[in-house]
Short mmCIF file of C-alpha atoms in Angstrom, two decimals:
data_model
loop_
_atom_site.label_atom_id
_atom_site.label_comp_id
_atom_site.label_asym_id
_atom_site.label_seq_id
_atom_site.Cartn_x
_atom_site.Cartn_y
_atom_site.Cartn_z
CA MET A 23 -93.40 67.10 -38.50
CA LYS A 24 -91.48 63.97 -39.23
CA LYS A 25 -90.00 62.07 -36.54
CA ILE A 26 -86.25 61.03 -36.35
CA ALA A 27 -84.58 58.85 -33.43
CA VAL A 28 -80.54 59.40 -33.39
CA LEU A 29 -78.90 56.66 -31.65
CA THR A 30 -75.51 57.84 -30.58
CA GLY A 31 -72.05 55.67 -29.23
CA ALA A 32 -68.65 56.40 -28.05
CA GLY A 33 -67.54 57.16 -31.97
CA MET A 34 -69.96 60.44 -31.54
CA SER A 35 -67.95 61.93 -29.06
CA ALA A 36 -64.54 60.93 -29.84
CA GLU A 37 -64.00 63.99 -32.27
CA SER A 38 -64.64 65.89 -29.24
CA GLY A 39 -61.60 64.29 -27.35
CA LEU A 40 -63.24 61.99 -25.31
CA LYS A 41 -61.65 58.49 -25.36
CA THR A 42 -63.83 55.52 -26.07
CA PHE A 43 -63.86 52.79 -23.86
CA ARG A 44 -63.21 49.62 -26.21
CA ASP A 45 -60.71 50.85 -29.13
CA ALA A 46 -57.15 50.40 -28.50
CA GLY A 47 -55.82 52.75 -26.42
CA GLY A 48 -59.47 53.17 -24.87
CA LEU A 49 -60.06 53.42 -21.14
CA TRP A 50 -60.44 49.68 -20.48
CA GLU A 51 -56.88 49.43 -21.38
CA GLU A 52 -55.92 51.85 -18.36
CA TYR A 53 -58.56 50.66 -16.05
CA PRO A 54 -60.13 46.98 -15.93
CA VAL A 55 -64.04 47.32 -16.37
CA GLU A 56 -64.54 45.05 -13.41
CA GLN A 57 -62.99 47.98 -11.33
CA VAL A 58 -64.66 50.74 -12.22
CA ALA A 59 -67.98 50.05 -13.77
CA SER A 60 -69.43 46.99 -12.03
CA HIS A 61 -71.60 47.07 -8.81
CA GLU A 62 -69.01 44.68 -7.42
CA GLY A 63 -66.28 47.09 -8.17
CA TRP A 64 -68.21 50.06 -6.28
CA LEU A 65 -68.48 47.71 -3.42
CA ALA A 66 -64.78 46.88 -3.44
CA ASP A 67 -63.34 50.06 -3.84
CA PRO A 68 -65.83 53.19 -3.96
CA ALA A 69 -63.03 55.34 -3.52
CA LEU A 70 -61.31 54.39 -6.76
CA VAL A 71 -64.42 54.47 -8.62
CA THR A 72 -64.90 58.20 -7.58
CA LYS A 73 -61.50 58.84 -8.31
CA PHE A 74 -62.31 57.23 -11.98
CA TYR A 75 -65.58 59.42 -12.42
CA ASN A 76 -63.94 62.71 -11.22
CA GLU A 77 -61.06 62.23 -13.76
CA ARG A 78 -63.69 61.59 -16.17
CA ARG A 79 -65.62 64.83 -15.50
CA ARG A 80 -62.64 66.97 -15.84
CA GLN A 81 -61.80 65.53 -19.03
CA LEU A 82 -65.52 66.02 -20.13
CA LEU A 83 -65.30 70.14 -18.98
CA ALA A 84 -62.42 70.28 -21.26
CA ALA A 85 -64.16 69.47 -24.26
CA SER A 86 -66.68 70.73 -26.53
CA PRO A 87 -69.39 69.33 -28.90
CA ASN A 88 -68.36 68.69 -32.34
CA GLU A 89 -69.94 69.55 -35.54
CA GLY A 90 -71.66 66.10 -35.30
CA HIS A 91 -73.29 67.17 -32.31
CA ARG A 92 -74.27 70.52 -33.84
CA LEU A 93 -75.50 68.97 -36.86
CA VAL A 94 -77.75 66.62 -34.96
CA ALA A 95 -78.98 69.56 -32.95
CA ALA A 96 -79.98 71.15 -36.19
CA LEU A 97 -82.14 68.55 -37.37
CA GLU A 98 -84.58 69.87 -34.73
CA ARG A 99 -85.44 72.81 -36.94
CA GLU A 100 -87.18 70.55 -39.56
CA TYR A 101 -87.91 67.37 -37.63
CA GLU A 102 -88.90 66.17 -34.21
CA VAL A 103 -85.85 64.57 -33.07
CA THR A 104 -84.93 62.26 -29.87
CA VAL A 105 -81.39 61.41 -29.32
CA VAL A 106 -81.10 58.07 -27.49
CA THR A 107 -77.06 58.23 -26.45
CA GLN A 108 -75.14 55.52 -24.79
CA ASN A 109 -72.74 58.21 -24.26
CA VAL A 110 -72.81 59.69 -20.41
CA ASP A 111 -71.23 62.76 -21.71
CA ASN A 112 -73.64 65.98 -22.06
CA LEU A 113 -72.49 67.28 -25.34
CA HIS A 114 -75.56 66.68 -27.32
CA GLU A 115 -77.39 68.64 -24.69
CA GLN A 116 -74.51 71.56 -25.06
CA ALA A 117 -74.85 71.35 -28.71
CA GLY A 118 -78.61 72.40 -28.58
CA SER A 119 -80.47 68.86 -28.50
CA THR A 120 -83.70 69.29 -26.38
CA HIS A 121 -84.96 65.55 -26.08
CA VAL A 122 -81.97 63.11 -24.84
CA ILE A 123 -82.47 59.86 -23.30
CA HIS A 124 -79.33 58.66 -21.75
CA LEU A 125 -79.27 55.16 -21.51
CA HIS A 126 -75.88 54.53 -19.47
CA GLY A 127 -76.49 57.35 -16.97
CA GLU A 128 -75.04 61.07 -16.84
CA LEU A 129 -71.71 61.93 -15.67
CA MET A 130 -72.17 65.24 -14.41
CA LYS A 131 -74.53 63.98 -11.99
CA VAL A 132 -74.52 61.84 -8.41
CA CYS A 133 -76.79 59.75 -6.62
CA SER A 134 -77.53 57.51 -3.63
CA SER A 135 -75.81 54.38 -3.67
CA ARG A 136 -79.11 52.86 -1.90
CA ASP A 137 -81.28 53.84 -4.44
CA PRO A 138 -79.83 55.57 -7.61
CA TYR A 139 -83.11 56.41 -8.93
CA ASP A 140 -84.55 58.16 -5.90
CA GLU A 141 -84.89 61.64 -7.52
CA ARG A 142 -84.73 63.18 -4.10
CA TYR A 143 -81.06 62.54 -4.13
CA ILE A 144 -79.82 62.81 -7.61
CA ARG A 145 -77.73 65.98 -7.74
CA THR A 146 -76.20 67.90 -10.83
CA LEU A 147 -72.79 68.68 -10.74
CA SER A 148 -71.63 72.19 -11.63
CA ALA A 149 -68.29 72.84 -13.32
CA ASP A 150 -67.14 74.85 -10.58
CA ASP A 151 -67.98 71.79 -8.09
CA CYS A 152 -67.30 68.66 -10.42
CA GLU A 153 -65.30 66.51 -8.06
CA VAL A 154 -66.95 64.27 -5.49
CA LYS A 155 -64.55 63.23 -2.48
CA PRO A 156 -64.46 60.15 -1.38
CA GLY A 157 -66.60 59.08 1.32
CA THR A 158 -69.09 61.79 0.60
CA LEU A 159 -72.69 61.00 1.68
CA ALA A 160 -75.86 61.21 -0.27
CA GLY A 161 -79.07 62.84 1.58
CA ASP A 162 -80.26 59.65 2.41
CA GLY A 163 -76.94 58.63 4.45
CA SER A 164 -75.49 56.17 1.72
CA LEU A 165 -72.41 56.70 -0.33
CA LEU A 166 -72.76 59.38 -3.10
CA ARG A 167 -72.15 57.53 -6.36
CA PRO A 168 -72.05 58.23 -10.01
CA PHE A 169 -75.26 58.49 -11.75
CA ILE A 170 -74.00 55.68 -14.21
CA VAL A 171 -75.54 52.16 -15.25
CA PHE A 172 -72.82 50.09 -13.98
CA PHE A 173 -72.37 46.58 -16.13
CA GLY A 174 -75.01 44.17 -14.75
CA GLU A 175 -77.16 46.62 -13.96
CA ALA A 176 -80.85 47.30 -15.33
CA VAL A 177 -81.12 50.15 -18.16
CA PRO A 178 -84.33 51.72 -16.81
CA MET A 179 -84.30 53.94 -20.01
CA ILE A 180 -84.40 51.61 -22.50
CA GLU A 181 -88.43 51.55 -22.26
CA PRO A 182 -88.76 55.13 -23.60
CA ALA A 183 -85.71 54.82 -25.96
CA ALA A 184 -87.81 51.78 -27.58
CA VAL A 185 -90.93 53.94 -27.92
CA ALA A 186 -89.28 56.62 -29.52
CA VAL A 187 -87.47 54.26 -32.19
CA SER A 188 -90.86 52.68 -32.73
CA GLN A 189 -92.70 55.88 -33.46
CA ALA A 190 -89.76 57.49 -35.79
CA ASP A 191 -90.08 57.61 -39.36
CA MET A 192 -86.52 57.04 -39.67
CA MET A 193 -83.52 56.28 -37.62
CA ILE A 194 -80.04 57.69 -37.36
CA ILE A 195 -76.99 55.49 -35.84
CA ILE A 196 -73.91 57.29 -35.12
CA GLY A 197 -70.35 55.99 -33.58
CA THR A 198 -71.98 52.32 -32.19
CA SER A 199 -70.82 48.98 -33.30
CA LEU A 200 -74.25 47.76 -32.32
CA ASN A 201 -72.55 45.14 -29.96
CA VAL A 202 -73.63 46.77 -26.66
CA TYR A 203 -76.67 45.40 -25.30
CA PRO A 204 -79.55 46.41 -24.62
CA ALA A 205 -78.82 49.51 -27.05
CA ALA A 206 -78.13 47.82 -30.10
CA GLY A 207 -81.67 45.71 -29.78
CA LEU A 208 -83.45 49.13 -30.52
CA VAL A 209 -83.07 48.78 -33.94
CA GLN A 210 -85.65 46.06 -33.72
CA TYR A 211 -88.13 48.51 -32.83
CA ALA A 212 -87.69 50.62 -35.88
CA LYS A 213 -90.88 50.93 -38.14
CA PRO A 214 -90.24 48.42 -41.07
CA SER A 215 -91.12 51.19 -43.52
CA ALA A 216 -88.43 53.26 -41.42
CA PRO A 217 -85.00 53.70 -43.11
CA ILE A 218 -81.70 53.38 -41.02
CA TYR A 219 -79.04 55.30 -41.59
CA LEU A 220 -75.44 54.27 -40.09
CA ILE A 221 -72.57 56.79 -39.92
CA ASP A 222 -69.73 54.64 -38.79
CA PRO A 223 -66.07 54.39 -40.34
CA LYS A 224 -65.62 50.94 -39.82
CA PRO A 225 -67.51 47.93 -41.04
CA VAL A 226 -70.64 47.12 -38.73
CA MET A 227 -71.59 43.50 -38.83
CA ALA A 228 -75.21 44.33 -37.53
CA ALA A 229 -76.01 46.86 -40.14
CA ARG A 230 -76.90 44.39 -42.90
CA GLY A 231 -79.98 44.46 -45.13
CA SER A 232 -81.82 46.62 -47.71
CA ARG A 233 -83.03 49.24 -44.85
CA PHE A 234 -79.52 50.02 -43.69
CA ARG A 235 -77.50 52.80 -45.64
CA HIS A 236 -73.89 52.77 -44.13
CA ILE A 237 -72.28 55.99 -44.62
CA MET A 238 -68.50 55.03 -43.65
CA LYS A 239 -67.44 58.33 -42.24
CA GLY A 240 -66.71 59.80 -38.89
CA ALA A 241 -69.85 61.74 -36.91
CA SER A 242 -68.94 65.02 -38.45
CA GLU A 243 -68.24 64.28 -41.58
CA GLY A 244 -70.93 61.41 -42.16
CA MET A 245 -73.55 63.88 -40.47
CA ARG A 246 -72.52 66.65 -42.94
CA GLU A 247 -73.46 64.62 -45.81
CA LEU A 248 -76.62 63.03 -44.27
CA ALA A 249 -77.77 66.65 -42.90
CA ALA A 250 -77.60 68.33 -46.30
CA GLU A 251 -79.72 65.34 -47.68
CA LEU A 252 -82.73 65.20 -44.97
CA MET A 253 -82.95 69.04 -44.62
CA GLY A 254 -83.03 69.25 -48.40
CA GLN A 255 -85.88 66.44 -48.15
CA ALA A 256 -87.83 68.15 -45.44
CA GLN A 257 -88.29 71.34 -47.97
#
């Protein structure tokens, strides 16, 4: 069974109603990034950061996977698929994708602020109990923080993501500008023989060269076109 690595960014979930961060009207216009998504911001005002991510969870719980998410999941019928996502939502999992690597953390999880990757203190929040009260402590006595990779922090999942891309027979990139590192650097790990399909309605400067095929459409429309082609090839 051929392997596909799918890299997704904010444009993947935009059709589900989740705001992107960088586009006009995005979240960074409402909240300065250094206040709510940096280690310094967390230390300065953990209550504000906690409130920000409570709001993001409420937004996520009101959203549903779009057709693009579902079509990515459907590729598993014919291919071995690894989804590498820069998104912190769980819409890929909701749509049925079974192997998802989250580069930037997971919105529905919380963790210790002393050691975010100590598995003893990572907790998945439920839809009925998704809000964290400021000042809540993790099991190790430190403040409970969002299980999110803040700007300036290491990205531990980049290594398994690079392995998945290096082993794939093709790569699909959906809804990302390829400007955010280290995620954008994953393209460099693709086999020379692996075609790279990019689905994004906007021009992407990094997607140049004969191995790239740019489908200038949104996530759902672009995946509809590509999935029809790939499922035909798999027969």
